Short mmCIF file of C-alpha atoms and ligand atoms in Angstrom, two decimals:
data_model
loop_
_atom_site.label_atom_id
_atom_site.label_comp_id
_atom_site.label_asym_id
_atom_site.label_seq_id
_atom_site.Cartn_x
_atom_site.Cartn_y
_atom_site.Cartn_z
CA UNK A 1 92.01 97.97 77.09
CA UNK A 2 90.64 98.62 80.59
CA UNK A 3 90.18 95.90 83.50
CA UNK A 4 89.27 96.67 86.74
CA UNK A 5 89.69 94.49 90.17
CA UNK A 6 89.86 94.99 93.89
CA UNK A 7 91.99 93.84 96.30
CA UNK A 8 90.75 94.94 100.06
CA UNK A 9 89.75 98.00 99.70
CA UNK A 10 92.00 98.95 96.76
CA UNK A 11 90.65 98.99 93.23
CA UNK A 12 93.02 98.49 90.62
CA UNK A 13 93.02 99.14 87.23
CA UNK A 14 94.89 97.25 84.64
CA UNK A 15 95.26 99.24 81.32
CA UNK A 16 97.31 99.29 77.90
CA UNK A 17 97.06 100.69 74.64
CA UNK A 18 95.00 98.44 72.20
CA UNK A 19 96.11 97.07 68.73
CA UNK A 20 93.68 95.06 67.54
CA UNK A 21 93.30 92.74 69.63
CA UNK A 22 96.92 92.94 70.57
CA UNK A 23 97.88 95.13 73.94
CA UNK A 24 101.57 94.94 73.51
CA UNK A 25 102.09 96.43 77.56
CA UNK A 26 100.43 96.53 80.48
CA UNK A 27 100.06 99.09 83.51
CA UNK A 28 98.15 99.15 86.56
CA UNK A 29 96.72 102.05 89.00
CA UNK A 30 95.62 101.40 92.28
CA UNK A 31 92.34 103.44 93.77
CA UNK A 32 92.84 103.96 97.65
CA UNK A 33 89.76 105.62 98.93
CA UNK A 34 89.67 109.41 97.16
CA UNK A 35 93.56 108.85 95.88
CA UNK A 36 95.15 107.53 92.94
CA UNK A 37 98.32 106.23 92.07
CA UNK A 38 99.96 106.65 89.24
CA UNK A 39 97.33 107.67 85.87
CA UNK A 40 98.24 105.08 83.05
CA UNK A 41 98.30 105.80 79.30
CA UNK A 42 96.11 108.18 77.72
CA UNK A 43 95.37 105.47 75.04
CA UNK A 44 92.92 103.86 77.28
CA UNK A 45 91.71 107.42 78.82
CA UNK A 46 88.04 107.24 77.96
CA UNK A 47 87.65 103.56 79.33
CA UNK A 48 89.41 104.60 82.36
CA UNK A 49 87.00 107.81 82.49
CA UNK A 50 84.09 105.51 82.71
CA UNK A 51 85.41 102.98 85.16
CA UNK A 52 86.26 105.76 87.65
CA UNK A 53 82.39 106.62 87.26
CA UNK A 54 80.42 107.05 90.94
CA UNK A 55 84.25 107.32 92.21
CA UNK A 56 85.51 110.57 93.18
CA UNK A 57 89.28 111.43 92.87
CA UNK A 58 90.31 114.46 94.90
CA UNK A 59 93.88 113.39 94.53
CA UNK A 60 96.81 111.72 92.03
CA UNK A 61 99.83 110.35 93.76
CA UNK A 62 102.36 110.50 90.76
CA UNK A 63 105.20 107.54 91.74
CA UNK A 64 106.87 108.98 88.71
CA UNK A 65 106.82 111.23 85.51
CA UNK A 66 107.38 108.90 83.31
CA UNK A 67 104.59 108.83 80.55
CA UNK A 68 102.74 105.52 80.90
CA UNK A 69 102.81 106.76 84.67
CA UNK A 70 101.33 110.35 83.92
CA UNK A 71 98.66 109.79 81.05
CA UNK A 72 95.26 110.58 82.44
CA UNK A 73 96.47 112.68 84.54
CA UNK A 74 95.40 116.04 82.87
CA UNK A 75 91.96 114.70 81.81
CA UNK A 76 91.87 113.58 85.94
CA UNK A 77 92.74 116.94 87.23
CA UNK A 78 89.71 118.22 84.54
CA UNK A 79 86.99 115.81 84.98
CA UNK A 80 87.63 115.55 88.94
CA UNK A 81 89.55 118.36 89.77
CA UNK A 82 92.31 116.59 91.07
CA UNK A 83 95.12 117.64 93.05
CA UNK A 84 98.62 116.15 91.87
CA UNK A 85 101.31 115.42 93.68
CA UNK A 86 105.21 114.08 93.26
CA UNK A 87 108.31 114.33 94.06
CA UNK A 88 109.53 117.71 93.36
CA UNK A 89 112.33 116.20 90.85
CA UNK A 90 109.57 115.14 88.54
CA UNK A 91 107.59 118.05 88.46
CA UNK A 92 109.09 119.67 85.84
CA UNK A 93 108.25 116.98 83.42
CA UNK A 94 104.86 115.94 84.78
CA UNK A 95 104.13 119.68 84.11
CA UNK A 96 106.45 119.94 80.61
CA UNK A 97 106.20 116.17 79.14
CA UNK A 98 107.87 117.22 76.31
CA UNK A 99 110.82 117.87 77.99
CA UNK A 100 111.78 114.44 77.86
CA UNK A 101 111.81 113.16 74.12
CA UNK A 102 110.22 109.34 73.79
CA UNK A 103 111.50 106.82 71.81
CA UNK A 104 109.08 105.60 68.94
CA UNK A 105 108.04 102.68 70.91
CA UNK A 106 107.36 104.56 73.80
CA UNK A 107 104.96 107.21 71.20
CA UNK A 108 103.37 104.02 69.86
CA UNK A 109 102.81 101.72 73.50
CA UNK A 110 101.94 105.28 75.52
CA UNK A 111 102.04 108.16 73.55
CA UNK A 112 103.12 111.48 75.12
CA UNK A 113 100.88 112.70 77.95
CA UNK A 114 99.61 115.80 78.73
CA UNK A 115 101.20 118.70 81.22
CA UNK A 116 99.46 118.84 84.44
CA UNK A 117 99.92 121.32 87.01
CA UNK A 118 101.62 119.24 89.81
CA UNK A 119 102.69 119.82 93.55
CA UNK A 120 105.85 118.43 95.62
CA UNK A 121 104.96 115.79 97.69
CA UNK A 122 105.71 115.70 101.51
CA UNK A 123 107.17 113.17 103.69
CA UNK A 124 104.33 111.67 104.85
CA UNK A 125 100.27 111.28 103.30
CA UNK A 126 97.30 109.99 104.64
CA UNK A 127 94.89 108.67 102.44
CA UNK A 128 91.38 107.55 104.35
CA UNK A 129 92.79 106.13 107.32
CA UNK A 130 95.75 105.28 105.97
CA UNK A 131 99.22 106.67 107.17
CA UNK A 132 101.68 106.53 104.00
CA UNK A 133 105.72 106.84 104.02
CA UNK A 134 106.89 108.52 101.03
CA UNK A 135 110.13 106.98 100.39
CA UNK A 136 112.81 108.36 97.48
CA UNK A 137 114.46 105.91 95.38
CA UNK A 138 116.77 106.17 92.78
CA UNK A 139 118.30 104.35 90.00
CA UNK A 140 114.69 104.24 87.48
CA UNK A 141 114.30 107.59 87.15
CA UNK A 142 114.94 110.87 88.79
CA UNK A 143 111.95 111.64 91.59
CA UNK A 144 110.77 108.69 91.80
CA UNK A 145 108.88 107.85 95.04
CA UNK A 146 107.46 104.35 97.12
CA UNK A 147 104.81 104.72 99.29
CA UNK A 148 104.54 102.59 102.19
CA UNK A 149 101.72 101.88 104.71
CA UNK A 150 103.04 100.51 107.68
CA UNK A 151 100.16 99.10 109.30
CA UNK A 152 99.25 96.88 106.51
CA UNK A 153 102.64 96.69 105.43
CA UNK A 154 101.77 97.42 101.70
CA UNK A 155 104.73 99.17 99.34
CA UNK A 156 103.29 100.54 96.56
CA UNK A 157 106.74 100.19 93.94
CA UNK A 158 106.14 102.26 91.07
CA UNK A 159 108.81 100.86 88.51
CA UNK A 160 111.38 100.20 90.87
CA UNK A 161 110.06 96.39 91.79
CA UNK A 162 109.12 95.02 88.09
CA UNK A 163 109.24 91.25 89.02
CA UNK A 164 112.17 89.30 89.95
CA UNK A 165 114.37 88.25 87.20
CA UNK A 166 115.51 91.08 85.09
CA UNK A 167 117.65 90.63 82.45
CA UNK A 168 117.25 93.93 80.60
CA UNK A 169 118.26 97.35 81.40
CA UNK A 170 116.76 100.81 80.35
CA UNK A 171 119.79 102.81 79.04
CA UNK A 172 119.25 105.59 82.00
CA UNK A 173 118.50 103.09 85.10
CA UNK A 174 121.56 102.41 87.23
CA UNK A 175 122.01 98.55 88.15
CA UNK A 176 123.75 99.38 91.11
CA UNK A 177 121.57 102.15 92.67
CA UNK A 178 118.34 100.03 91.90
CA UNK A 179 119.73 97.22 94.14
CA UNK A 180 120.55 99.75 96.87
CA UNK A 181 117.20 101.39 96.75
CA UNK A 182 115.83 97.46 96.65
CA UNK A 183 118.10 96.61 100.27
CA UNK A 184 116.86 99.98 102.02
CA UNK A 185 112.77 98.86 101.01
CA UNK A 186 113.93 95.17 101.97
CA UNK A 187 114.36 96.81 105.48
CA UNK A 188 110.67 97.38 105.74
CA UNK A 189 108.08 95.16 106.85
CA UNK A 190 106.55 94.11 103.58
CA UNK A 191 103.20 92.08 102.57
CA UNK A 192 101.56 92.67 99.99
CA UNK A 193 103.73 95.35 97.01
CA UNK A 194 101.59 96.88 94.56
CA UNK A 195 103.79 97.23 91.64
CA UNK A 196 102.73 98.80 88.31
CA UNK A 197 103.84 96.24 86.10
CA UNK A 198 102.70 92.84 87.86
CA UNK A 199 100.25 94.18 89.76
CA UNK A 200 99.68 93.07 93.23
CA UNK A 201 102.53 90.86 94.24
CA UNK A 202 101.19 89.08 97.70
CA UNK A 203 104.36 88.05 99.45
CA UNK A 204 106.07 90.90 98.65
CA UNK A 205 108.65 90.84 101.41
CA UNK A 206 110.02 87.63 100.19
CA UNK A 207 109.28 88.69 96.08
CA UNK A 208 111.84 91.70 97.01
CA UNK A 209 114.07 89.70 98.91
CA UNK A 210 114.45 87.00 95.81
CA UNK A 211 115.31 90.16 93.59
CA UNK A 212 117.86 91.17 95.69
CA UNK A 213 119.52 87.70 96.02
CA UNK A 214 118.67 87.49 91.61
CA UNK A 215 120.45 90.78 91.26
CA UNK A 216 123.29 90.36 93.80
CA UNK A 217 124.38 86.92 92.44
CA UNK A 218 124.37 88.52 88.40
CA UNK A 219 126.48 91.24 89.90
CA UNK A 220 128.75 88.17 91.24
CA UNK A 221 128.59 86.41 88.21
CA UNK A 222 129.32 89.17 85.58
CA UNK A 223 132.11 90.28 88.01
CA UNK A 224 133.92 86.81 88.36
CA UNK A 225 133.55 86.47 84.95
CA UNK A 226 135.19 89.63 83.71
CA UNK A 227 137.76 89.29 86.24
CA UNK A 228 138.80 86.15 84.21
CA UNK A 229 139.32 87.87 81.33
CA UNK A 230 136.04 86.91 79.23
CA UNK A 231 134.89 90.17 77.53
CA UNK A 232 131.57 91.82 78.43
CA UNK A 233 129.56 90.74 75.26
CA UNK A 234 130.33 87.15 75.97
CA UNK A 235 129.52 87.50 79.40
CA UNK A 236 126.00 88.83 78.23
CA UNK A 237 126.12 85.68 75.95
CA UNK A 238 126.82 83.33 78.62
CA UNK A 239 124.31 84.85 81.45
CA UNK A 240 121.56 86.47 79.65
CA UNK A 241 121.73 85.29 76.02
CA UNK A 242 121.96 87.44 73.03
CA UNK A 243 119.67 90.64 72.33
CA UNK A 244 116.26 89.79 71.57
CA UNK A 245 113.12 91.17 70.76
CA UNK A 246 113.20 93.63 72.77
CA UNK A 247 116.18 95.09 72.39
CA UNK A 248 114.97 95.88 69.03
CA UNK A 249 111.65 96.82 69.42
CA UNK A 250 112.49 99.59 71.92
CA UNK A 251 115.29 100.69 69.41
CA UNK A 252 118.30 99.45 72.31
CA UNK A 253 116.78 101.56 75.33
CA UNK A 254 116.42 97.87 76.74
CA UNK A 255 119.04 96.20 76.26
CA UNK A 256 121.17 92.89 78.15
CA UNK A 257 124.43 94.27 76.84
CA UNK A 258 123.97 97.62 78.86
CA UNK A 259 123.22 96.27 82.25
CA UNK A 260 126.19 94.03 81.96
CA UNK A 261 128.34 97.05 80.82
CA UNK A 262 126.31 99.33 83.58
CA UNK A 263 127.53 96.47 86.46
CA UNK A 264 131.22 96.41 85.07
CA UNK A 265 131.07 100.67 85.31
CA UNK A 266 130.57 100.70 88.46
CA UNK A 267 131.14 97.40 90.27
CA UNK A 268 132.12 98.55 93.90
CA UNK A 269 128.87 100.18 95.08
CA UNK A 270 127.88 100.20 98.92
CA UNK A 271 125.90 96.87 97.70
CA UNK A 272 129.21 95.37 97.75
CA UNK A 273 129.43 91.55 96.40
CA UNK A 274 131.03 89.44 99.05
ZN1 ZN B 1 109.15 104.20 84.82
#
């Protein structure tokens, strides 16, 4: 399932793999003159193919390799003769997705992507007339990359933004380093944050902001708590509730239990809870 908006003069495509009539995940790509960001799943490949028709992409900004991220990306850099480019600590499986073995859900919501031959991204892009900061952050995954565009303050997020209230984990994100890559982009002067989950967030200065203050005060909370003595799977109890569906149907790689254990781990981060 394909859908296609615009939003200035982005286009932005909203894609997942189709069940039925059931898309059990969403992800969006954003079209900025001749240069793409991010690919999507290959599962909707042949819509996305034709949507992109009468467009030309020279270029693929990867924000990350992961594979709902990476997708089209080979069939791109065929049918357009693309250039691709990340952050040089994703290259290696952008180029070699098999390096990184996916869960079952991940094989049934994405499937694994093809290698593409991929080049290290700079500091700095333009795209059009656009002047892009390329801007590492860590705690999602290893090379992953923001771009920002000062001048109409849009932050394009990747995975790192993901809408405010949390209350999963991915077994290899790090709480802590998420909510200091989330204060240094809070620096920036943000409006609109084009995030591939939810899309295009418009007051996305004061979106990030309210995941800070979300994340901060959990931290707080699961802190204060433990400090009291209550043990870590009743403090998931009490602030996030017990496992769910989706700590099943991703076989635990989401999971409440492990960002409360993740915070306790490591409580005393620079993002230090006053
Ligand atoms: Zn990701």
């Amino acid at each position: 399932m394909l859908k296609t908006s615009t939003y200035e003069d982005l286009t932005i495509y909203k894609m997942g793999r189709s069940i039925g009539k059931f898309v059990p995940y969403f992800v969006h790509c954003f079209l900025l003159e001749d240069t793409l960001i991010d690919t999507g799943t290959g599962f909707a490949g042949s819509e996305f193919l034709s949507a992109l028709q009468g467009k030309k992409v020279n270029r693929i900004v990867n924000t990350h390799y992961h594979e709902d991220h990476t997708g089209n990306n080979y069939m791109l850099q065929q049918k357009h003769a693309a250039r691709i480019f990340a952050h040089r600590d994703s290259i290696p499986n952008i180029e070699n997705p098999r390096n990184v073995k996916l869960k079952l859900y991940q094989k049934w919501i994405w499937g694994y992507p093809e290698g593409s031959a991929t080049e290290a991204i700079g500091d700095h892009l333009y795209i059009g007339s656009h002047p892009f900061r390329v801007i590492p952050c860590d705690g999602h995954s290893a090379g992953h990359i923001c771009l920002y565009e000062p001048h109409k303050k849009w932050l394009f997020t990747g995975d790192m933004f993901c809408g405010i209230r949390n209350i999963y984990l991915r077994r290899d994100e790090d709480f802590n380093q998420i909510l200091l890559s989330l204060e240094d982009l809070s620096k920036l002067k943000i409006d609109t944050i084009f995030c591939s989950l939810k899309g295009v967030v418009t007051g996305g200065g004061n979106a990030l902001s309210e995941k800070i203050k979300y994340m901060k005060n959990l931290k707080k909370e699961i802190l204060s708590l433990h400090r009291q003595g209550m043990p870590a799977d009743k403090v998931r109890n009490k602030l996030l509730g017990k496992e769910d569906m989706m700590f099943y149907v991703t076989g635990g790689h989401f999971s409440k239990q492990y960002l409360i254990n993740n915070v306790l781990a490591s409580p005393y981060s620079k993002s230090t809870v006053e």
